[in-house]
Tab-separated table of C-alpha atoms in Angstrom:
chain	number	residue	atom	x	y	z
A	261	MET	CA	97.361	185.489	169.208
A	262	VAL	CA	95.362	185.294	165.472
A	263	PHE	CA	94.755	189.285	165.930
A	264	GLU	CA	98.694	190.384	165.700
A	265	MET	CA	99.038	188.502	162.769
A	266	ILE	CA	96.680	189.581	160.958
A	267	ARG	CA	97.606	192.485	161.536
A	268	GLY	CA	100.954	192.153	160.408
A	269	TRP	CA	99.906	190.378	157.104
A	270	GLY	CA	101.964	191.769	153.879
A	271	GLU	CA	101.809	191.192	151.061
A	272	TRP	CA	103.910	188.569	150.554
A	273	ASN	CA	101.908	186.564	152.550
A	274	TRP	CA	98.594	187.334	150.124
A	275	ILE	CA	100.445	185.950	147.287
A	276	ILE	CA	101.991	182.839	149.390
A	277	LEU	CA	97.789	181.905	150.820
A	278	GLY	CA	96.874	181.775	146.946
A	279	LEU	CA	99.315	179.286	145.863
A	280	ILE	CA	98.588	177.276	148.720
A	281	LEU	CA	94.991	177.565	148.041
A	282	MET	CA	95.836	176.836	144.502
A	283	LEU	CA	98.160	173.520	145.406
A	284	LEU	CA	95.076	172.779	147.837
A	285	GLU	CA	92.242	172.893	145.153
A	286	ILE	CA	95.054	170.906	142.812
A	287	ALA	CA	94.585	167.796	145.939
A	288	VAL	CA	91.257	168.364	146.684
A	289	PRO	CA	88.641	168.853	143.209
A	290	GLY	CA	85.929	170.082	143.353
A	291	ALA	CA	86.127	172.151	146.807
A	292	SER	CA	85.841	175.940	145.281
A	293	LEU	CA	89.400	177.261	146.456
A	294	ILE	CA	90.874	178.022	143.258
A	295	TRP	CA	88.664	181.612	143.309
A	296	LEU	CA	90.014	182.680	146.833
A	297	GLY	CA	93.390	181.992	145.219
A	298	ILE	CA	93.235	183.693	142.684
A	299	SER	CA	91.485	186.216	144.653
A	300	ALA	CA	94.536	185.610	146.867
A	301	LEU	CA	97.348	186.627	144.267
A	302	LEU	CA	95.106	189.265	143.114
A	303	VAL	CA	95.052	191.000	146.385
A	304	GLY	CA	99.098	190.418	146.850
A	305	GLY	CA	100.023	191.710	143.776
A	306	ILE	CA	97.724	195.055	144.226
A	307	ALA	CA	98.879	195.183	147.789
A	308	LEU	CA	102.554	195.265	146.166
A	309	GLN	CA	101.339	198.291	143.953
A	310	THR	CA	99.848	200.518	146.433
A	311	ASP	CA	99.623	201.216	149.586
A	312	MET	CA	95.960	200.211	151.650
A	313	PRO	CA	95.517	199.042	155.155
A	314	TRP	CA	95.181	195.405	155.355
A	315	GLN	CA	91.229	195.743	156.416
A	316	ILE	CA	90.623	196.383	152.589
A	317	GLN	CA	92.913	194.478	151.478
A	318	VAL	CA	90.340	191.733	153.467
A	319	LEU	CA	86.640	193.188	152.374
A	320	LEU	CA	88.850	192.983	148.312
A	321	PHE	CA	90.343	189.517	149.296
A	322	ALA	CA	85.897	188.422	149.855
A	323	VAL	CA	84.844	190.733	146.795
A	324	LEU	CA	87.513	189.483	144.535
A	325	ALA	CA	86.471	185.724	145.331
A	326	LEU	CA	83.041	186.363	144.652
A	327	ILE	CA	83.654	188.204	140.787
A	328	CYS	CA	85.931	185.694	140.348
A	329	VAL	CA	83.002	183.077	140.428
A	330	TYR	CA	81.040	184.906	138.860
A	331	VAL	CA	82.950	185.829	135.530
A	332	LEU	CA	84.214	182.847	135.142
A	333	ARG	CA	80.986	180.804	135.553
A	334	ARG	CA	79.622	183.448	133.092
A	335	VAL	CA	83.067	182.357	130.563
A	336	LEU	CA	81.627	178.833	131.545
A	337	LEU	CA	78.357	179.508	130.668
A	338	MET	CA	78.808	180.973	127.609
A	339	ARG	CA	81.554	178.582	125.857
A	340	GLU	CA	78.301	175.899	127.141
A	341	ALA	CA	75.782	177.513	125.017
A	342	ARG	CA	78.303	175.937	122.082
A	343	GLY	CA	76.684	172.679	122.828
A	344	ASP	CA	77.633	169.071	123.728
A	345	PRO	CA	78.621	167.651	120.471
A	346	LEU	CA	78.488	163.895	122.569
A	347	GLN	CA	74.919	164.206	123.544
A	348	LEU	CA	76.832	162.620	126.610
A	349	ASN	CA	74.323	161.037	128.950
A	350	SER	CA	71.428	162.729	127.301
A	351	ARG	CA	69.654	159.773	125.024
A	352	THR	CA	66.801	161.944	124.231
A	353	GLY	CA	68.252	164.074	123.046
A	354	ARG	CA	70.855	162.358	120.747
A	355	LEU	CA	67.565	161.124	118.976
A	356	TYR	CA	66.157	164.285	117.918
A	357	GLY	CA	65.639	165.323	114.323
A	358	HIS	CA	66.252	161.299	113.592
A	359	VAL	CA	64.202	158.977	111.139
A	360	TYR	CA	62.277	156.204	112.031
A	361	PRO	CA	60.051	153.334	111.074
A	362	LEU	CA	56.682	152.970	112.977
A	363	ALA	CA	56.794	149.632	115.127
A	364	GLU	CA	54.048	150.065	116.258
A	365	SER	CA	50.589	152.429	114.618
A	366	ILE	CA	50.001	155.718	116.716
A	367	VAL	CA	47.013	154.308	118.598
A	368	ASN	CA	44.662	157.169	120.739
A	369	GLY	CA	48.443	159.644	120.533
A	370	VAL	CA	50.827	156.879	121.979
A	371	GLY	CA	53.537	154.199	119.720
A	372	ARG	CA	56.355	152.322	119.440
A	373	ILE	CA	59.596	153.356	117.944
A	374	ARG	CA	62.374	150.753	117.656
A	375	VAL	CA	65.986	152.254	117.464
A	376	ASP	CA	69.077	150.218	118.163
A	377	ASP	CA	67.560	147.280	119.713
A	378	THR	CA	65.569	149.111	122.296
A	379	THR	CA	62.060	150.427	121.939
A	380	TRP	CA	60.476	154.019	123.105
A	381	GLY	CA	57.401	155.303	123.396
A	382	VAL	CA	56.282	157.965	121.038
A	383	ALA	CA	53.703	160.543	121.050
A	384	GLY	CA	52.065	162.321	118.268
A	385	PRO	CA	49.571	161.580	115.220
A	386	ASP	CA	47.963	159.097	115.121
A	387	LEU	CA	49.570	156.661	112.283
A	388	PRO	CA	49.754	152.685	111.137
A	389	ALA	CA	53.011	150.939	111.612
A	390	GLY	CA	55.637	151.144	109.540
A	391	THR	CA	55.309	155.259	109.002
A	392	GLN	CA	58.634	156.686	108.871
A	393	VAL	CA	58.523	159.189	111.480
A	394	ARG	CA	60.867	162.333	112.929
A	395	VAL	CA	61.457	162.647	116.206
A	396	THR	CA	61.197	166.235	117.334
A	397	GLY	CA	61.061	165.966	121.260
A	398	HIS	CA	60.517	164.374	124.250
A	399	ASP	CA	58.274	164.673	127.376
A	400	GLY	CA	59.620	162.436	129.910
A	401	THR	CA	60.472	159.418	128.474
A	402	LEU	CA	57.863	159.423	124.981
A	403	LEU	CA	59.389	160.874	122.415
A	404	THR	CA	56.868	163.095	120.394
A	405	VAL	CA	57.038	162.428	116.648
A	406	ALA	CA	55.250	163.736	113.787
A	407	ALA	CA	54.916	162.674	110.780
A	408	LEU	CA	58.050	162.643	107.716
A	409	ASP	CA	56.454	165.441	105.359
A	410	ARG	CA	56.494	164.311	102.059
B	180	MET	CA	96.893	199.067	168.014
B	181	GLU	CA	93.323	197.919	169.491
B	182	PHE	CA	91.332	195.733	167.418
B	183	PHE	CA	88.346	198.015	166.735
B	184	GLY	CA	85.272	196.060	165.597
B	185	PHE	CA	85.248	196.949	162.212
B	186	ASP	CA	88.683	195.234	161.568
B	187	ALA	CA	86.768	192.111	163.310
B	188	THR	CA	83.705	192.560	161.063
B	189	VAL	CA	86.335	192.495	158.394
B	190	VAL	CA	88.016	189.061	159.182
B	191	VAL	CA	84.374	187.647	159.743
B	192	LEU	CA	83.564	189.322	155.930
B	193	ALA	CA	85.890	187.475	154.569
B	194	LEU	CA	85.454	183.932	156.659
B	195	LEU	CA	81.780	184.362	155.545
B	196	VAL	CA	82.200	184.656	151.870
B	197	ILE	CA	84.878	181.699	151.977
B	198	ALA	CA	82.087	179.338	153.375
B	199	LEU	CA	80.193	180.881	150.954
B	200	LEU	CA	82.275	179.857	148.084
B	201	ILE	CA	83.269	176.676	149.589
B	202	ALA	CA	78.743	175.383	149.682
B	203	GLY	CA	77.631	177.559	147.202
B	204	VAL	CA	79.559	176.352	144.311
B	205	LYS	CA	79.002	172.733	143.981
B	206	THR	CA	80.950	171.211	140.507
B	207	VAL	CA	79.060	167.935	139.170
B	208	PRO	CA	80.405	165.498	137.158
B	209	GLN	CA	79.741	164.162	133.779
B	210	GLY	CA	77.860	161.582	134.297
B	211	PHE	CA	75.808	162.571	136.949
B	212	ASN	CA	72.339	164.985	137.406
B	213	TYR	CA	72.050	166.911	141.165
B	214	THR	CA	68.786	167.827	142.337
B	215	ILE	CA	68.216	170.963	144.310
B	216	GLU	CA	66.073	171.026	147.318
B	217	ARG	CA	64.917	174.752	148.144
B	218	PHE	CA	63.654	174.798	151.809
B	219	GLY	CA	62.941	171.051	150.947
B	220	ARG	CA	61.008	171.670	147.850
B	221	TYR	CA	62.685	170.234	144.506
B	222	THR	CA	64.030	173.522	142.432
B	223	ARG	CA	65.372	172.836	139.975
B	224	THR	CA	68.315	169.943	138.598
B	225	LEU	CA	71.959	170.439	138.306
B	226	TYR	CA	73.305	169.668	134.730
B	227	PRO	CA	77.546	168.062	134.797
B	228	GLY	CA	79.832	171.465	135.207
B	229	LEU	CA	80.272	174.325	137.702
B	230	ASN	CA	77.024	175.485	138.943
B	231	LEU	CA	76.314	178.241	142.109
B	232	ILE	CA	73.995	177.122	144.552
B	233	VAL	CA	72.495	179.689	147.444
B	234	PRO	CA	73.658	178.711	149.990
B	235	PHE	CA	71.679	178.013	153.466
B	236	ILE	CA	68.672	177.682	151.624
B	237	ASP	CA	69.091	175.013	148.557
B	238	ARG	CA	70.403	171.735	149.724
B	239	ILE	CA	71.155	169.429	147.238
B	240	GLY	CA	69.203	166.663	147.028
B	241	ALA	CA	69.897	163.759	145.568
B	242	LYS	CA	72.953	162.719	143.592
B	243	MET	CA	70.991	160.778	140.811
B	244	ASN	CA	73.114	158.698	138.319
B	245	VAL	CA	71.964	159.038	134.360
B	246	MET	CA	74.674	156.564	132.880
B	247	GLU	CA	73.047	153.545	131.682
B	248	GLN	CA	73.256	150.796	134.723
B	249	VAL	CA	72.671	146.959	134.511
B	250	LEU	CA	70.632	145.431	137.530
B	251	ASP	CA	71.309	141.795	137.582
B	252	VAL	CA	67.829	140.467	138.119
B	253	PRO	CA	68.647	137.212	140.968
B	254	THR	CA	67.352	133.633	140.001
B	255	GLN	CA	63.979	132.711	140.596
B	256	GLU	CA	61.452	129.782	140.201
B	257	ILE	CA	58.701	130.320	137.739
B	258	ILE	CA	55.845	127.715	136.786
B	259	THR	CA	55.349	127.153	132.845
B	260	LYS	CA	51.692	126.916	131.595
B	261	ASP	CA	52.539	123.727	130.874
B	262	ASN	CA	53.532	123.400	134.872
B	263	ALA	CA	57.306	122.922	134.764
B	264	THR	CA	58.969	124.137	137.232
B	265	VAL	CA	62.076	126.562	135.898
B	266	SER	CA	64.886	129.124	137.398
B	267	VAL	CA	65.295	131.835	135.527
B	268	ASP	CA	67.420	135.043	135.486
B	269	GLY	CA	68.091	138.000	133.951
B	270	VAL	CA	69.984	141.533	133.575
B	271	THR	CA	68.637	144.779	132.546
B	272	PHE	CA	69.635	147.600	131.513
B	273	PHE	CA	68.097	151.516	132.096
B	274	GLN	CA	68.980	154.997	132.417
B	275	VAL	CA	67.776	157.723	134.440
B	276	LEU	CA	66.366	160.453	131.844
B	277	ASP	CA	64.534	162.983	134.174
B	278	ALA	CA	66.877	162.890	137.474
B	279	ALA	CA	63.757	164.647	139.163
B	280	ARG	CA	61.486	161.793	138.918
B	281	ALA	CA	63.723	159.490	139.513
B	282	ALA	CA	64.394	161.020	143.035
B	283	TYR	CA	61.644	161.606	144.220
B	284	GLU	CA	58.432	160.123	142.290
B	285	VAL	CA	59.877	156.527	143.440
B	286	SER	CA	61.548	155.505	146.862
B	287	GLY	CA	64.077	153.160	146.637
B	288	LEU	CA	64.461	153.161	142.460
B	289	GLN	CA	66.656	149.966	142.490
B	290	ASN	CA	64.341	147.939	144.317
B	291	ALA	CA	61.376	148.899	143.042
B	292	LEU	CA	62.908	148.267	139.391
B	293	LEU	CA	64.163	145.273	140.517
B	294	ASN	CA	60.398	143.979	142.270
B	295	LEU	CA	58.893	144.562	138.986
B	296	THR	CA	61.280	142.994	136.233
B	297	MET	CA	60.695	139.688	138.829
B	298	THR	CA	57.136	139.993	138.727
B	299	ASN	CA	57.208	140.919	134.676
B	300	ILE	CA	59.439	137.977	134.392
B	301	ARG	CA	57.281	135.407	135.777
B	302	THR	CA	53.583	137.357	134.072
B	303	VAL	CA	55.433	137.081	131.041
B	304	MET	CA	56.605	133.126	131.582
B	305	GLY	CA	54.102	131.690	133.085
B	306	SER	CA	51.398	132.594	130.162
B	307	MET	CA	53.802	130.507	127.521
B	308	ASP	CA	54.678	126.599	127.891
B	309	LEU	CA	58.472	125.424	127.888
B	310	ASP	CA	58.215	125.059	124.250
B	311	ALA	CA	57.676	128.674	123.888
B	312	LEU	CA	60.128	129.466	126.644
B	313	LEU	CA	62.929	127.726	124.856
B	314	SER	CA	62.255	129.278	121.581
B	315	HIS	CA	61.341	132.308	121.733
B	316	ARG	CA	63.863	134.415	124.068
B	317	ASP	CA	63.661	137.501	121.071
B	318	GLU	CA	59.584	137.264	122.226
B	319	ILE	CA	60.041	137.391	125.949
B	320	ASN	CA	62.751	140.328	125.892
B	321	ASP	CA	61.004	141.821	124.399
B	322	ARG	CA	57.357	142.005	125.785
B	323	LEU	CA	58.927	142.131	129.107
B	324	LEU	CA	60.927	145.175	127.467
B	325	ARG	CA	57.775	146.861	126.646
B	326	VAL	CA	55.280	146.276	130.175
B	327	VAL	CA	58.011	147.395	133.110
B	328	ASP	CA	59.375	150.408	130.204
B	329	ALA	CA	55.528	151.347	130.396
B	330	ALA	CA	55.258	151.301	134.297
B	331	ALA	CA	58.877	152.621	134.834
B	332	SER	CA	58.284	155.872	132.412
B	333	SER	CA	56.386	157.315	135.632
B	334	TRP	CA	60.230	157.375	137.007
B	335	GLY	CA	62.189	159.026	134.506
B	336	ILE	CA	63.125	156.420	133.993
B	337	LYS	CA	64.107	154.396	130.984
B	338	ILE	CA	64.242	150.257	130.629
B	339	THR	CA	66.397	150.007	127.402
B	340	ARG	CA	66.800	145.961	127.661
B	341	ILE	CA	65.652	143.270	129.638
B	342	GLU	CA	67.218	139.886	129.117
B	343	ILE	CA	66.622	137.228	129.842
B	344	LYS	CA	70.312	135.156	130.364
B	345	ASP	CA	69.232	131.412	131.625
B	346	ILE	CA	66.476	129.124	131.030
B	347	VAL	CA	67.541	126.164	133.497
B	348	PRO	CA	64.861	123.663	133.350
B	349	PRO	CA	65.030	120.692	136.732
B	350	ALA	CA	68.058	118.034	135.359
B	351	ASP	CA	65.022	115.254	134.875
B	352	LEU	CA	62.778	117.220	132.706
B	353	VAL	CA	66.530	118.402	130.792
B	354	ASP	CA	67.039	114.498	130.509
B	355	SER	CA	63.801	113.831	129.233
B	356	MET	CA	64.077	116.747	126.683
B	357	GLY	CA	67.750	115.042	125.196
B	358	ARG	CA	66.498	111.718	125.466
B	359	GLN	CA	62.996	112.989	122.822
B	360	MET	CA	65.935	114.675	120.839
B	361	LYS	CA	67.273	111.636	120.447
B	362	ALA	CA	64.592	109.317	119.598
B	363	GLU	CA	62.710	112.246	116.957
B	364	ARG	CA	67.147	111.746	115.386
B	365	GLU	CA	66.748	107.980	115.079
B	366	LYS	CA	63.669	107.780	113.867
B	367	ARG	CA	64.061	110.290	110.933
B	368	ALA	CA	67.512	108.147	110.745
B	369	GLN	CA	65.337	104.705	110.336
B	370	ILE	CA	62.623	106.700	107.898
B	371	LEU	CA	65.863	107.268	105.830
B	372	GLU	CA	67.137	104.353	105.700
B	373	ALA	CA	63.995	102.733	104.667
B	374	GLU	CA	63.793	105.435	102.237
B	375	GLY	CA	66.656	104.088	100.997
B	376	LEU	CA	66.235	100.587	100.779
B	377	ARG	CA	62.959	101.184	98.574
B	378	GLN	CA	64.220	103.363	96.194
B	379	SER	CA	66.946	100.404	95.931
B	380	ALA	CA	65.203	97.887	95.067
B	381	ILE	CA	62.465	99.686	92.934
B	382	LEU	CA	65.976	100.987	90.556
B	383	ARG	CA	66.743	97.028	91.021
B	384	ALA	CA	63.562	95.966	89.668
B	385	GLU	CA	63.659	98.692	87.500
B	386	GLY	CA	66.808	96.960	86.240
B	387	GLU	CA	65.891	93.612	85.717
B	388	LYS	CA	63.368	95.038	84.042
B	389	GLN	CA	64.943	96.687	81.351
B	390	ALA	CA	67.549	93.978	81.177
B	391	GLN	CA	65.065	91.580	80.289
B	392	ILE	CA	63.563	93.846	77.675
B	393	LEU	CA	66.808	94.273	76.599
B	394	GLN	CA	67.658	90.102	76.061
B	395	ALA	CA	64.642	89.094	74.906
B	396	GLU	CA	64.706	91.910	71.950
B	397	GLY	CA	68.416	90.039	71.707
B	398	ARG	CA	66.579	86.801	71.148
B	399	ARG	CA	63.839	88.240	69.243
B	400	GLU	CA	66.696	89.793	66.776
B	401	ALA	CA	68.888	86.550	67.137
B	402	ALA	CA	65.412	84.733	65.692
B	403	PHE	CA	65.136	87.245	63.358
B	404	ARG	CA	68.663	86.141	61.554
B	405	ASP	CA	68.675	83.091	62.195
B	406	ALA	CA	65.268	82.695	60.358
B	407	GLU	CA	67.234	84.828	57.457
B	408	ALA	CA	70.306	82.748	58.069
B	409	ARG	CA	68.256	79.553	57.218
B	410	GLU	CA	66.295	81.180	54.808
B	411	ARG	CA	69.185	82.095	52.445
B	412	ALA	CA	70.933	78.504	53.862
B	413	ALA	CA	67.548	76.555	52.308
B	414	GLU	CA	67.762	79.308	48.702
B	415	ALA	CA	71.737	78.404	48.508
B	416	GLU	CA	71.084	74.593	48.917
B	417	ALA	CA	68.100	74.840	46.631
B	418	LYS	CA	69.871	76.843	43.866
B	419	ALA	CA	73.207	73.209	44.550
B	420	THR	CA	70.610	70.788	44.207
B	421	ALA	CA	69.289	72.281	41.186
B	422	LEU	CA	72.605	72.914	39.480
B	423	VAL	CA	73.558	68.929	41.060
B	424	SER	CA	70.439	67.650	39.708
B	425	ARG	CA	70.849	69.956	35.680
B	426	ALA	CA	74.257	68.727	35.817
B	427	ILE	CA	73.000	64.906	36.284
B	428	ALA	CA	70.830	65.582	33.811
B	429	GLU	CA	72.610	66.835	31.421
B	430	GLY	CA	75.730	64.100	31.984
B	431	ASP	CA	76.102	60.873	34.321
B	432	VAL	CA	73.476	60.024	37.027
B	433	GLN	CA	76.879	57.223	38.853
B	434	ALA	CA	79.003	60.906	39.119
B	435	ILE	CA	76.811	61.268	42.177
B	436	ASN	CA	78.249	57.909	43.817
B	437	TYR	CA	81.256	58.889	43.505
B	438	PHE	CA	80.175	61.756	46.330
B	439	VAL	CA	78.429	59.690	48.203
B	440	ALA	CA	81.023	56.784	48.138
B	441	GLN	CA	83.067	59.525	49.329
B	442	GLY	CA	80.822	60.317	52.577
B	443	TYR	CA	80.437	57.010	53.570
B	444	THR	CA	83.678	56.176	54.091
B	445	LYS	CA	84.489	59.532	55.679
B	446	ALA	CA	82.048	58.997	58.296
B	447	LEU	CA	83.302	55.281	58.643
B	448	GLU	CA	86.444	56.413	59.563
B	449	HIS	CA	85.334	58.820	61.770
B	450	LEU	CA	83.264	56.341	64.317
B	451	ALA	CA	86.744	54.099	63.750
B	452	SER	CA	89.379	56.609	65.530
B	453	ALA	CA	86.777	57.790	68.103
B	454	PRO	CA	89.268	57.429	71.433
B	455	ASN	CA	87.584	55.896	73.427
B	456	GLN	CA	85.456	53.443	71.687
B	457	LYS	CA	86.459	50.036	70.869
B	458	VAL	CA	83.606	48.412	70.152
B	459	LEU	CA	81.060	50.674	68.204
B	460	MET	CA	78.055	49.401	66.719
B	461	LEU	CA	76.592	50.404	63.717
B	462	PRO	CA	72.956	50.879	62.171
B	463	VAL	CA	75.051	50.951	58.859
B	464	GLU	CA	72.987	49.901	56.063
B	465	ALA	CA	75.827	47.728	55.155
B	466	THR	CA	74.466	47.367	51.996
B	467	ALA	CA	73.849	50.959	51.254
B	468	LEU	CA	77.408	50.790	51.835
B	469	LEU	CA	78.416	48.622	49.597
B	470	SER	CA	75.694	49.675	47.228
B	471	SER	CA	78.043	52.376	46.525
B	472	ILE	CA	80.982	51.127	46.128
B	473	GLY	CA	79.483	49.754	43.984
B	474	GLY	CA	78.766	52.603	42.147
B	475	ILE	CA	82.508	53.141	42.361
B	476	ALA	CA	82.789	49.788	40.947
B	477	GLU	CA	80.872	51.368	38.211
B	478	ILE	CA	82.932	54.387	37.166
B	479	ALA	CA	85.312	52.091	37.185
B	480	ARG	CA	83.459	49.468	34.989
B	481	GLU	CA	82.898	52.102	32.798
B	482	ALA	CA	86.415	53.828	32.870
B	483	PHE	CA	88.710	51.678	32.840
B	484	ALA	CA	86.094	49.773	29.865
B	485	PRO	CA	88.978	48.033	27.897
B	486	SER	CA	89.975	45.006	29.389
B	487	GLU	CA	87.109	43.181	30.546
B	488	ALA	CA	88.935	40.678	31.945
B	489	ALA	CA	90.164	42.506	34.758
B	490	GLU	CA	87.399	43.594	35.269
B	491	THR	CA	85.327	40.359	36.990
B	492	LYS	CA	88.389	39.153	38.190
B	493	ARG	CA	88.354	41.331	40.584
B	494	ARG	CA	84.616	41.701	41.345
B	495	GLY	CA	85.103	37.816	42.819
B	496	GLY	CA	87.032	38.062	44.459
B	497	THR	CA	87.565	41.234	46.138
B	498	VAL	CA	83.898	41.772	47.750
B	499	PRO	CA	82.815	40.725	50.478
B	500	ARG	CA	79.324	39.813	50.833
B	501	MET	CA	77.477	40.825	54.442
B	502	GLY	CA	74.476	39.494	55.613
B	503	GLY	CA	71.825	37.912	53.325
């Protein structure tokens, strides 16, 4: 009977559950079981130190799982704020600050520059072809450029 | 021990938390962007890494690949400006820059890009003739890139490259192109050969002219020298004659006769000893010869003057008289 099993759920079972969940996370990555696993281990650890009813343990397990995810995500976000030095999959981001000559003059705010072996549409002040411009940002697939200040 | 409502609630709560976690924590792999739809409406884009979404109301809409992708443009027949039918295939490289636009602005992204590229290949190539087509691929790629890139930019897509892979004109056209090239080269070869012949003829004539000029100069020089030599010889002759006549004037006339006689006899000897002439016609004035011998006799007489008798005896019996 399920209820009997839950009632008889001991501290060591939390720890075993935690380890099993961690194992499962390795087998199925990205399924978020790791948080449940960590939380189960913590509950097991706390339950070993103190004597608490199983209901509290279950509640603690749920709350800890949520806290785990939240805290870990904070930590990850803080680390990510340092930026991605490779600028992977961010073609426009990689061009920021670089200087290129205009392949076509900017007329009515739209022109083109040649980067590597492709061309990009650029938006900026009207300038003749050949002028050196600096990429300052992007708007969709258009790069915004500014004339290089002498 | 009874199982109370509170206990059941706790268990269900735990299950709910588990479900929340599994549904709400989304790990996005590198190279993908996920769009999030809240009640079916796009709200935000998830970037690679760990993301949290609100379960039940947020759904993953599209999993957009933001890596550069390759699209094979299948072979198609196009008609050039000068009405040649060629089959062309190509390849397109594109990258999704704006996952949301790429997901919702266009339905069937790859299909749309493919059709856009194919129709533009037709447009661009149809405006050129075959020779330009085969020789200006860079320009074609550039024009295609510009047009398709501009069209696709509203879908948040950057076309990085469009390359025409193969341009295959029909076999008979290729054949005549080959023939044309061969003819061109043959023409060039023949022209070069003719040029060579012309040059060599000119050179040869030049050489001959030079040679003749040099020869004439040589002859002129030689003639000058010959004349000089003759002048010198005549001078010497004159000098010798003067000397001889002076000698004669101072001495005796008869002295000359000795030399003349010597010359005559030597000449006769030469003629007689010629190897292939047994009979010899001589238009010799024998009398002159004889008179020269007579000259010798005179000398002899003067030399042997004392014995008169012997002298007359010799004259009587020795000399034959010839032709009256």
